[in-house]
Coordinates of C-alpha atoms and ligand atoms in Angstrom, one line a residue:
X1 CA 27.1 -53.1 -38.0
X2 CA 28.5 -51.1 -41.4
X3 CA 27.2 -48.6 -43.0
X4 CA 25.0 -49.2 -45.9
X5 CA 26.9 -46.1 -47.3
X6 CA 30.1 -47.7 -46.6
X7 CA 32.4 -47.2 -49.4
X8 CA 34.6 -44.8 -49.9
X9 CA 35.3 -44.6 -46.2
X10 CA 34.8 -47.6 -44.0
X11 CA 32.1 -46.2 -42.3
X12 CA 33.0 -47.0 -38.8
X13 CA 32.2 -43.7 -37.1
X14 CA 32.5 -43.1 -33.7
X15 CA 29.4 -44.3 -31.9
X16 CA 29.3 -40.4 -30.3
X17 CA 29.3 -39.2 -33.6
X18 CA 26.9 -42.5 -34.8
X19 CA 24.3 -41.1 -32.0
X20 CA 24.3 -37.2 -33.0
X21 CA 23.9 -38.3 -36.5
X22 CA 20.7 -40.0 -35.9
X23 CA 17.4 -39.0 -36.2
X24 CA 15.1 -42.0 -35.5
X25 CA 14.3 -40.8 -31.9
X26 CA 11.7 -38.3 -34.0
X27 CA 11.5 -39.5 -37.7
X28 CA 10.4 -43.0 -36.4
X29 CA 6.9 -41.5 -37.0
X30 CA 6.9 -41.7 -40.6
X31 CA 7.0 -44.9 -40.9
X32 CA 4.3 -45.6 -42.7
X33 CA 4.4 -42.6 -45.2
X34 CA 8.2 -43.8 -45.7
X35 CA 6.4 -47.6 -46.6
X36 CA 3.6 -46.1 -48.7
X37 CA 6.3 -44.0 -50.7
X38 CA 8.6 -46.9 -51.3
X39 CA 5.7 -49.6 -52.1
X40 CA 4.6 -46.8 -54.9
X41 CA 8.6 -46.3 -55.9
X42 CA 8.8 -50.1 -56.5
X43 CA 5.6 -50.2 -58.6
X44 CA 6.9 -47.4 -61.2
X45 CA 10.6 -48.8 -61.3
X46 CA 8.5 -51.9 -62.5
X47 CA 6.0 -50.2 -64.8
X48 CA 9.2 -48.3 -66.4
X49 CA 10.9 -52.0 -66.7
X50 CA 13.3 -51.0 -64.8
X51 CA 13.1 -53.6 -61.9
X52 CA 11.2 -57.1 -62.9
X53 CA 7.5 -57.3 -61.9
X54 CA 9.2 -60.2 -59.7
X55 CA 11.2 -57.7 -58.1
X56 CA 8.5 -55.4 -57.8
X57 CA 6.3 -58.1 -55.9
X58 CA 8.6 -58.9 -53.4
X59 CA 9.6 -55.7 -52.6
X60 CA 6.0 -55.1 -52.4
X61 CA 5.2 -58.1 -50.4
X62 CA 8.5 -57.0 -48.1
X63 CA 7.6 -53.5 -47.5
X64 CA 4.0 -54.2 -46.4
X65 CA 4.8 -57.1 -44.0
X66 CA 7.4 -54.9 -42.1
X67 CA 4.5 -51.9 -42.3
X68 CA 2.2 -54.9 -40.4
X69 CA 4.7 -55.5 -38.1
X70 CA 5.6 -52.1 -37.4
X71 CA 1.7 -51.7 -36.4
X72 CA 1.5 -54.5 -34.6
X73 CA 4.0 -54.2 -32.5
X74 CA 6.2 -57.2 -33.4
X75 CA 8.7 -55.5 -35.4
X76 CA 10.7 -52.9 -32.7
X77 CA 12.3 -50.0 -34.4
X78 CA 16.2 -50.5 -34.1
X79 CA 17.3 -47.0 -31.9
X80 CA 20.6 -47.5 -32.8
X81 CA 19.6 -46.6 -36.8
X82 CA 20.7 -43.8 -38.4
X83 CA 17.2 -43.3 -39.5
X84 CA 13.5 -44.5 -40.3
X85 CA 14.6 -44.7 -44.3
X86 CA 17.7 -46.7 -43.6
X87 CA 16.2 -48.9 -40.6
X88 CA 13.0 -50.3 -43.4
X89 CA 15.5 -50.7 -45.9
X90 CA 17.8 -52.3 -43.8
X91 CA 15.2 -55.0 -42.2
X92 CA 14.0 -55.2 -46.1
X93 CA 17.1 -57.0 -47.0
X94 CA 17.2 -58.6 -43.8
X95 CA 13.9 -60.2 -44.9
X96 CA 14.1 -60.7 -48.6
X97 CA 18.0 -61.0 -49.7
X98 CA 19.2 -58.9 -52.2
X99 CA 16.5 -58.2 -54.2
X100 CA 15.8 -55.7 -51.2
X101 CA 18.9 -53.8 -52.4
X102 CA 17.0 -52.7 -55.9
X103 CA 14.5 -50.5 -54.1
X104 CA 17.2 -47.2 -53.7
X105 CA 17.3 -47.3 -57.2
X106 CA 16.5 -43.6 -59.2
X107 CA 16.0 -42.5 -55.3
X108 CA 18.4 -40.6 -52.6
X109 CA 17.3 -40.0 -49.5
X110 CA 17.0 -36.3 -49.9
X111 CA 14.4 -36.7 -52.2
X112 CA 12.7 -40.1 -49.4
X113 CA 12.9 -37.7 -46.6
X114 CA 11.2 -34.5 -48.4
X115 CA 8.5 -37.1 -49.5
X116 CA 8.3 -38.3 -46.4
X117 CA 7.8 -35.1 -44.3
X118 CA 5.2 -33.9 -46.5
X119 CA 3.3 -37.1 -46.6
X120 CA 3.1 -36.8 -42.8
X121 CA 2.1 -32.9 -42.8
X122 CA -0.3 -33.3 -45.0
X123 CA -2.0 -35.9 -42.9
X124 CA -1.6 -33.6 -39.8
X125 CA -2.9 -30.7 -41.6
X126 CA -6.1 -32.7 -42.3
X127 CA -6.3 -34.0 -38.8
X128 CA -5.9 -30.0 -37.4
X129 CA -8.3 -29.1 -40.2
X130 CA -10.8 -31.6 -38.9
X131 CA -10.6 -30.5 -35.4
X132 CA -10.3 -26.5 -35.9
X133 CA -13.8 -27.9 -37.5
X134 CA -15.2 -29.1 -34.5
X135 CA -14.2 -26.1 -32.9
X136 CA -16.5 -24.4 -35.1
X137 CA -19.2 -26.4 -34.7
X138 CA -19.6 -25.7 -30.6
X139 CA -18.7 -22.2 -31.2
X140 CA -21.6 -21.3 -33.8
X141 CA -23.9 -23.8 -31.0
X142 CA -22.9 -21.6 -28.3
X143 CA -23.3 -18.7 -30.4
X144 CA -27.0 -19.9 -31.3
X145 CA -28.0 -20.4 -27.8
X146 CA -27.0 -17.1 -26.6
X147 CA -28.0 -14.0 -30.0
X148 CA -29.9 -12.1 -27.2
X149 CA -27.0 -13.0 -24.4
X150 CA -26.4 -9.4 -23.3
X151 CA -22.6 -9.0 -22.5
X152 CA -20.3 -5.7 -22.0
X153 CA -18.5 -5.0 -25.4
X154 CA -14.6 -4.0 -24.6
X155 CA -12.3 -0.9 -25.8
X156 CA -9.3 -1.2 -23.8
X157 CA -11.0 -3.5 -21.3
X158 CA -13.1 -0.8 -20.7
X159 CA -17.2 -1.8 -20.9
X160 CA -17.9 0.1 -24.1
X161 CA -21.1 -1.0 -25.8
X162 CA -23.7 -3.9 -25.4
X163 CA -22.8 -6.9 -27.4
X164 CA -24.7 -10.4 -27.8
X165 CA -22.7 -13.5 -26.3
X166 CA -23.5 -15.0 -29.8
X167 CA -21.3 -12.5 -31.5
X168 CA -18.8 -12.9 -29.2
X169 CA -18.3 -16.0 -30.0
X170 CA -18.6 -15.5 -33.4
X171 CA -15.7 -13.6 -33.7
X172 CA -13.6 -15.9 -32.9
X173 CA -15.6 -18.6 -35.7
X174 CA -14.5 -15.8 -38.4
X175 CA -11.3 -15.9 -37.5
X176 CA -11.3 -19.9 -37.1
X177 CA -12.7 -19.9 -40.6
X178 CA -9.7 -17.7 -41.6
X179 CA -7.3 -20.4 -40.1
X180 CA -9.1 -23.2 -41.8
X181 CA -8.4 -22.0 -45.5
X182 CA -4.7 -20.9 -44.8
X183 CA -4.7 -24.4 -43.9
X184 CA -6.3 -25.5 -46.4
X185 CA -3.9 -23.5 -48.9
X186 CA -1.1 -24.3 -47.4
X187 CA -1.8 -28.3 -48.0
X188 CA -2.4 -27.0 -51.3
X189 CA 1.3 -26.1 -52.3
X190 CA 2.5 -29.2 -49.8
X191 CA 0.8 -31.7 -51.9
X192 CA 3.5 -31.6 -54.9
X193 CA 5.5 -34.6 -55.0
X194 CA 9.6 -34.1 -54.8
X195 CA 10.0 -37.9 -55.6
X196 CA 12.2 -38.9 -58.3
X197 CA 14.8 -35.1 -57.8
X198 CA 16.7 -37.7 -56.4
X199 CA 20.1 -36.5 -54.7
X200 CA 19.8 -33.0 -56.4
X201 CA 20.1 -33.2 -59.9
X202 CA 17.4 -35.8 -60.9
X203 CA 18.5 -39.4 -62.7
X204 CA 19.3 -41.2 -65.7
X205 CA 16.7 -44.0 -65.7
X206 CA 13.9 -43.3 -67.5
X207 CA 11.1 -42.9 -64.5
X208 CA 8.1 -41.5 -64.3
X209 CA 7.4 -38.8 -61.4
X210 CA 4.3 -38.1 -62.4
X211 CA 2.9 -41.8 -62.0
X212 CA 4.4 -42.0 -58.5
X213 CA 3.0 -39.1 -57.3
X214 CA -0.1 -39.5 -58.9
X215 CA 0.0 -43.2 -57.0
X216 CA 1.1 -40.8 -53.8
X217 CA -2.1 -38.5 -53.9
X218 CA -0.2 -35.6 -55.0
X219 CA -1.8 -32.9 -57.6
X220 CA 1.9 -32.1 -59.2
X221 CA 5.3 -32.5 -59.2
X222 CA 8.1 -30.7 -57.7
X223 CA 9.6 -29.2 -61.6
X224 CA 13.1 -28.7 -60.3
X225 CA 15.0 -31.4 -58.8
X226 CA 16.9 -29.0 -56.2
X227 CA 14.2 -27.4 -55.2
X228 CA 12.5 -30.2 -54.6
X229 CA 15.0 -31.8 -52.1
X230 CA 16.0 -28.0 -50.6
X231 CA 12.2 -26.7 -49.9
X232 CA 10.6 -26.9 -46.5
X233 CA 9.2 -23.7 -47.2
X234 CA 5.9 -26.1 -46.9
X235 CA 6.9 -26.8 -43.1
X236 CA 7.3 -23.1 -42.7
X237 CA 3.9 -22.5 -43.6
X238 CA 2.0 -24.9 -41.5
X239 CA 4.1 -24.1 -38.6
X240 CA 3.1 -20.3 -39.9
X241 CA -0.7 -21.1 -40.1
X242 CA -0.5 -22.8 -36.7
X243 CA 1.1 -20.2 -35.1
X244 CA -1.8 -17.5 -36.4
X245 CA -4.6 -20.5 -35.0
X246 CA -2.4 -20.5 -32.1
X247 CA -2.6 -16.6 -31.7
X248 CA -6.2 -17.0 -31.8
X249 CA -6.6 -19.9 -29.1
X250 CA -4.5 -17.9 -26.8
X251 CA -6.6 -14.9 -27.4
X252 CA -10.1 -17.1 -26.4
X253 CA -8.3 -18.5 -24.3
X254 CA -7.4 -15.1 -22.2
X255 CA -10.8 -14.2 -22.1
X256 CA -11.9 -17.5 -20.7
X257 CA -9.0 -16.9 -18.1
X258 CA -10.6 -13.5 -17.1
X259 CA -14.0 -14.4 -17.4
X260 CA -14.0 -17.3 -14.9
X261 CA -12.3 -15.0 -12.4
X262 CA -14.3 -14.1 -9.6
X263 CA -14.1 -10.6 -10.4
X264 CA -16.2 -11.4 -14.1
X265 CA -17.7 -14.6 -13.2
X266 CA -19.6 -14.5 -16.9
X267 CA -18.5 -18.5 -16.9
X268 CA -17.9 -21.3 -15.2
X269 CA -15.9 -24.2 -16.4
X270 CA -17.2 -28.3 -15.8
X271 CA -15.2 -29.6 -12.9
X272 CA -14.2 -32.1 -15.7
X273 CA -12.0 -29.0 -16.7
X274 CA -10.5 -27.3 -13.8
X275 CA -8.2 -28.0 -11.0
X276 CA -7.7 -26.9 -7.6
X277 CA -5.1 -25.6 -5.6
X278 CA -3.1 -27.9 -3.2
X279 CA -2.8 -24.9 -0.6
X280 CA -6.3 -22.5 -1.1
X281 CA -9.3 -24.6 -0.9
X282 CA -11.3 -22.2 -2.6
X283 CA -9.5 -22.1 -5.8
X284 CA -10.5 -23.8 -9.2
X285 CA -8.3 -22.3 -11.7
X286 CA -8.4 -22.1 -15.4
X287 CA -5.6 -24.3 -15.6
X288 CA -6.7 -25.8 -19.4
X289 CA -6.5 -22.1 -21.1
X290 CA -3.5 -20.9 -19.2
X291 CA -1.9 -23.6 -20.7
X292 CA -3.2 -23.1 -24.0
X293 CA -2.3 -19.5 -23.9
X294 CA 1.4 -20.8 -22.6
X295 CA 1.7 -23.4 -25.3
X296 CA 1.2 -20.8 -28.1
X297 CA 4.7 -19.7 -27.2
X298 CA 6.2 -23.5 -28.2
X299 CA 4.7 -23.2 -31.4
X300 CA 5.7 -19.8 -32.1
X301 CA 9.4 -20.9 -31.5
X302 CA 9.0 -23.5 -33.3
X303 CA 8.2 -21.5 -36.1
X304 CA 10.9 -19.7 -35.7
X305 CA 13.3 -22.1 -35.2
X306 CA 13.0 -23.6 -38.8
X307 CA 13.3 -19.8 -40.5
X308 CA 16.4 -19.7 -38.8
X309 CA 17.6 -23.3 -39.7
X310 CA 17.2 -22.7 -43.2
X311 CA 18.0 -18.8 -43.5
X312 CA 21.5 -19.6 -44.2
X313 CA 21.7 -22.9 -46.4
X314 CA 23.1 -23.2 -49.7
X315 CA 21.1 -25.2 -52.4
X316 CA 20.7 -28.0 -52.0
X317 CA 20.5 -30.8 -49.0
X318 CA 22.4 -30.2 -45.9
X319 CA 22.1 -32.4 -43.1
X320 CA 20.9 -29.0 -41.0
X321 CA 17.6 -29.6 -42.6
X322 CA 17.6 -33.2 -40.5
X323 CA 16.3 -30.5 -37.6
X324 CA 12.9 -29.9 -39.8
X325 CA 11.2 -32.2 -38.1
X326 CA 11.4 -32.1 -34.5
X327 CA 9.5 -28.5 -34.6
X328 CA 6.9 -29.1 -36.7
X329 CA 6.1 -32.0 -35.3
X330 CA 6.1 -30.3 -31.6
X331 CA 3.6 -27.8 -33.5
X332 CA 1.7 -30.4 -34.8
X333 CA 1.0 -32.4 -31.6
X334 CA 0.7 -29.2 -29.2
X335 CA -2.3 -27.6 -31.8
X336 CA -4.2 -31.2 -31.6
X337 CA -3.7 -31.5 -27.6
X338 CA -4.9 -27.8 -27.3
X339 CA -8.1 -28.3 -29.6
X340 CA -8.8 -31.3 -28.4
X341 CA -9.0 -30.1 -24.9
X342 CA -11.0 -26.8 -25.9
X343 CA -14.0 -27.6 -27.9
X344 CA -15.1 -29.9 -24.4
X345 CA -14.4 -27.2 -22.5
X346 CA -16.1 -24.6 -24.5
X347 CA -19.2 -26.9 -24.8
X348 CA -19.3 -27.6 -20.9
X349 CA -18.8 -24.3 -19.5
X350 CA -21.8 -22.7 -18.2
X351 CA -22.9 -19.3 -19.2
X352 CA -23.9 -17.2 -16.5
X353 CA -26.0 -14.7 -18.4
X354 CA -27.3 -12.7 -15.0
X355 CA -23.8 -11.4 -14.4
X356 CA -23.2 -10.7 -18.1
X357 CA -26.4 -8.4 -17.8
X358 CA -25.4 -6.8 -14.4
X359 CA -22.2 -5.8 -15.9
X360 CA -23.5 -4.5 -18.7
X361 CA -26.2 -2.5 -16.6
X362 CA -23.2 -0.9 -14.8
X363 CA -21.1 0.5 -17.2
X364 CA -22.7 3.2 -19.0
X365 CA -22.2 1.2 -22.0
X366 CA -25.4 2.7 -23.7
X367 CA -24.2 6.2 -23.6
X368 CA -23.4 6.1 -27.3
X369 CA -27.6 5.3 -27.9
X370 CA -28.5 8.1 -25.6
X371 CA -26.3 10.6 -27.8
X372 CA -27.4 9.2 -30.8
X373 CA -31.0 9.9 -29.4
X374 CA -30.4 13.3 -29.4
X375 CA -29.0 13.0 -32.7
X376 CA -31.7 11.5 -34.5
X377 CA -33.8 14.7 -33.1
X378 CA -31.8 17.0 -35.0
X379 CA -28.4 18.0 -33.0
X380 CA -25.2 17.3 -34.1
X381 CA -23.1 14.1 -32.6
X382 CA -20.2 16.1 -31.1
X383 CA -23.1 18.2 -28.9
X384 CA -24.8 15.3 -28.4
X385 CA -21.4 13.4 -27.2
X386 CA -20.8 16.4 -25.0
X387 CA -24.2 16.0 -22.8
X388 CA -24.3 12.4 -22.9
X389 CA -21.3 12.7 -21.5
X390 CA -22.0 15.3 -18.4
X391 CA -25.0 13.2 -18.1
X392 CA -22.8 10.3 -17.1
X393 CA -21.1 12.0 -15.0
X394 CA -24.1 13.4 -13.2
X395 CA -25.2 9.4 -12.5
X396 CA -21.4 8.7 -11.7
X397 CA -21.9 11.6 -8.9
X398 CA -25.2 10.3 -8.2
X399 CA -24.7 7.2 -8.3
X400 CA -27.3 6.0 -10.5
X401 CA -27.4 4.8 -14.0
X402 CA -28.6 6.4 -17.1
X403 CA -31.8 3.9 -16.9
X404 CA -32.4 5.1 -13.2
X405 CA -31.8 9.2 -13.7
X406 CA -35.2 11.7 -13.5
X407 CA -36.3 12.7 -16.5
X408 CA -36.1 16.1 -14.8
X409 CA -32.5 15.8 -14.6
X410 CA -32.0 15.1 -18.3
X411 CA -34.0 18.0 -19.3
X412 CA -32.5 20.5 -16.9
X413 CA -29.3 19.1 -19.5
X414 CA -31.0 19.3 -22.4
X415 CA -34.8 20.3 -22.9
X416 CA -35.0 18.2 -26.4
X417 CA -35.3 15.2 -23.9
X418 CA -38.4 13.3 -23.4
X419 CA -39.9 9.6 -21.7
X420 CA -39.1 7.6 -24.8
X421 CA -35.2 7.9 -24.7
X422 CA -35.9 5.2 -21.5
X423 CA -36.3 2.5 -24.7
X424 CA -33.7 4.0 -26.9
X425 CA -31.2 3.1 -24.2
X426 CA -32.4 0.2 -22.9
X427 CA -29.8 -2.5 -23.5
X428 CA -31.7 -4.9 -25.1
X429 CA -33.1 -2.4 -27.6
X430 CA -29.0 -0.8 -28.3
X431 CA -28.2 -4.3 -29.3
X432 CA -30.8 -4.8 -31.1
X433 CA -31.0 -1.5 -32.7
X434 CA -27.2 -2.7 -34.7
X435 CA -28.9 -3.9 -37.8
X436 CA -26.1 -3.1 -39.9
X437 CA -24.2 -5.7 -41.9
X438 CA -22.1 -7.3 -39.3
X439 CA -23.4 -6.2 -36.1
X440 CA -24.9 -7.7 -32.9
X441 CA -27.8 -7.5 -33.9
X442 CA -29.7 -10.9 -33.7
X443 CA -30.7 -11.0 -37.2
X444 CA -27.2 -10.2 -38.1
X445 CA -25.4 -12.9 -35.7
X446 CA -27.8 -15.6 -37.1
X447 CA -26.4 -14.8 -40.8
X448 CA -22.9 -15.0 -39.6
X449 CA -24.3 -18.7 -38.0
X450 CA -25.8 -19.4 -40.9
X451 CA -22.2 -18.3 -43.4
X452 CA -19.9 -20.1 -40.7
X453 CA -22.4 -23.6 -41.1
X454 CA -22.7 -23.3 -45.2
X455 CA -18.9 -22.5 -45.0
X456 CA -19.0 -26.0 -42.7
X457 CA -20.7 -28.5 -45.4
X458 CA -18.1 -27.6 -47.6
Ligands
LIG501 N1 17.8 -38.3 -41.8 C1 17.9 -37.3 -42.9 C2 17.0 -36.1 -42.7 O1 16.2 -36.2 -41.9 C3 17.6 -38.0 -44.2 C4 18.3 -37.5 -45.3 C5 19.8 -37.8 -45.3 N2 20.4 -37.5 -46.5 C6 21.7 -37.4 -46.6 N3 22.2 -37.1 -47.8 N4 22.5 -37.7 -45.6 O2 17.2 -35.1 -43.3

């Protein structure tokens, strides 16, 4: 078939070069944001008189029967296309003669496709955004169910002080929240309209950007025309958000990994979210967050991918930028498959608080409360570090805890010692002795509930 840019050459490329050229394979998806655009660039060519409201109607009437039958199933998208703008307009004047030729007018396809792409990202970011919520919501449940959850607190991987399960988990809500506004900004500068820069330069006709875009659900408009068609720096910064949430997942996700091990067993995941092993009966592995944790590297490449793309491009389109989309998009659909398939498993997994305790009773991990025991009777922390410390060593020796050794023992170390350093270090009383702002304390984890669920209803 020719070229609808046939002209100055004849357009009959080599099918080869016809088939690296294309991009429907991926930009197929925006279909309907490419429909939506055009339906709202036919209504202001009309309201700026310069197409007929009878040309405005059947371009109207056009556009939205091939969107019906794109849906439906009935209309199949022609692979051999050079791409999702030129396949609708294409089947347009297929279906409605010539009139179907007036939509390209005040309009290039650098400006169609930059409208396009951040149509669709905007959509996706409010999909993630929507998700990442839900996240939230069985993280802050979990977290509420388990404020006096006694688990080992980690330096190093090394047990180092009692922490509640709730504010576990609330760490990672905090920095959920964090992910949900970058999100949220990052839609922000993405919703400005680049429709109507046309090929670089902007146009003659008299249009009006503003009323398109406004039609569009954009907040602005894109003030220079070659920025408008050159940007992606909006695809950048999703794909740099998601990467951070990513980050994040993987983190969880690693702890969920070790935790389910047999060496921590603090949970177990549903069967609904684990898989065995088709040579060691005994095995159900984790398979869900290792592959959350191994899709975060996708998406960081991803990222990357697009810096480099556009690192080197002079203002203003090159067809390099055609290889925007297939990343973000991969982004896009990996961060919705990896939520998805958390919160579930997050809100099915079964706490095992009895070996959360017994690991915290092993560690020493109230040796900090015992030295600041001694501190609140008057001696100084780096003394008191130093017997807290031998003292530990005297269980390790022993082999007993700090809960378990004589009081004889302790005052042979130190005579300021007496029964009631038993409560001081008793775990429940070290977490909930952390009053301060922030803390595990119970007090302070239901705030942070309560600031993550206000933060929710907005
Ligand atoms: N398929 C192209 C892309 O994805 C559309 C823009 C083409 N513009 C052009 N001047 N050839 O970037």
């Amino acid at each position: 078939m020719a070229k609808m840019w046939a002209g100055v050459t004849a357009g009959n490329t080599d099918p080869v070069a016809d088939d690296f050229n294309s991009s429907i394979r991926f930009d197929r998806r925006m279909f309907r944001q490419d429909i939506t655009g055009s339906i709202a660039h036919a209504a202001m060519l009309s309201a700026k008189g310069i197409i007929s409201a009878a040309d405005c109607e059947a371009l109207t009437a056009g556009l939205a029967g091939i969107l019906e039958d794109l849906e439906s199933g009935k209309l199949a998208i022609d692979e051999k296309a050079e791409d999702i703008h030129m396949f609708v307009e294409q089947v347009l004047t297929e279906r409605i003669g010539d009139t179907g030729k007036k939509l390209h007018t005040a309009r290039s396809r650098n400006d169609q496709v930059a409208l396009d792409l951040r149509m669709y990202l905007r959509d996706e970011s409010d999909e993630i955004a929507a998700l990442i919520r839900g996240l939230l919501e069985t993280l802050t449940d979990l977290a509420e169910a388990n404020t006096e959850t006694i688990i080992p607190g980690y330096t190093h991987l090394q047990r180092a002080q009692p922490v509640s399960f709730g504010h576990y988990m609330m760490a990672y809500a905090m920095m959920l929240l964090r992910d949900l506004d970058r999100l949220k900004d990052c839609r922000r500068r993405m919703n400005v309209s680049p429709i109507g820069c046309c090929a670089l330069a902007g146009t003659t006709y008299d249009t009006d950007r503003r009323m398109e875009a406004a039609r569009l659900g954009f907040d602005d408009i894109c003030l220079n025309s070659m920025d408008g068609v050159s940007d992606r720096d909006f695809a950048i910064e999703l794909l740099s958000a998601l990467s951070i949430l990513m980050m994040h997942l993987s983190r969880l996700s690693e702890e969920l990994i070790l935790w389910a091990s047999w060496e921590f067993r603090f949970i177990s995941f549903s069967s609904a979210y684990t898989t065995g092993s088709s040579i060691m009966p005994q095995k159900r592995n984790a398979d869900m967050a290792e592959l959350i944790r191994g899709k975060t590297g996708r998406v960081y490449g991803d990222l990357m991918g697009l810096l480099t793309t556009l690192k080197g491009l002079p203002l203003a389109y090159n067809k390099d930028m055609q290889e925007d989309k297939e990343g973000v998009f991969d982004a896009c659909d990996t961060v919705k498959m990896c939520l998805t398939i958390l919160t579930p498993m997050l809100a099915t997994m079964t706490v095992n608080r009895e070996n959360m305790l017994r690991a915290a009773q092993g560690g020493f991990i109230n040796a900090t409360d015992l030295a600041d025991w001694l501190v609140k009777k008057g001696m100084p922390f780096r003394s008191a570090y130093k017997i807290s410390g031998e003292l530990v060593r005297t269980c390790m020796e022993t082999g007993c805890v700090l809960e378990t050794l004589p009081l004889e023992i302790y005052r042979q170390h130190c005579p300021l010692f007496d029964e009631s350093l038993y409560t001081a270090i008793d775990l429940k009383t070290c977490m909930e002795k952390r009053i301060s702002e922030g803390g595990t304390s119970v007090a302070s984890v239901e705030k942070q509930i309560a600031f993550v669920r206000k933060e929710l209803k907005t």
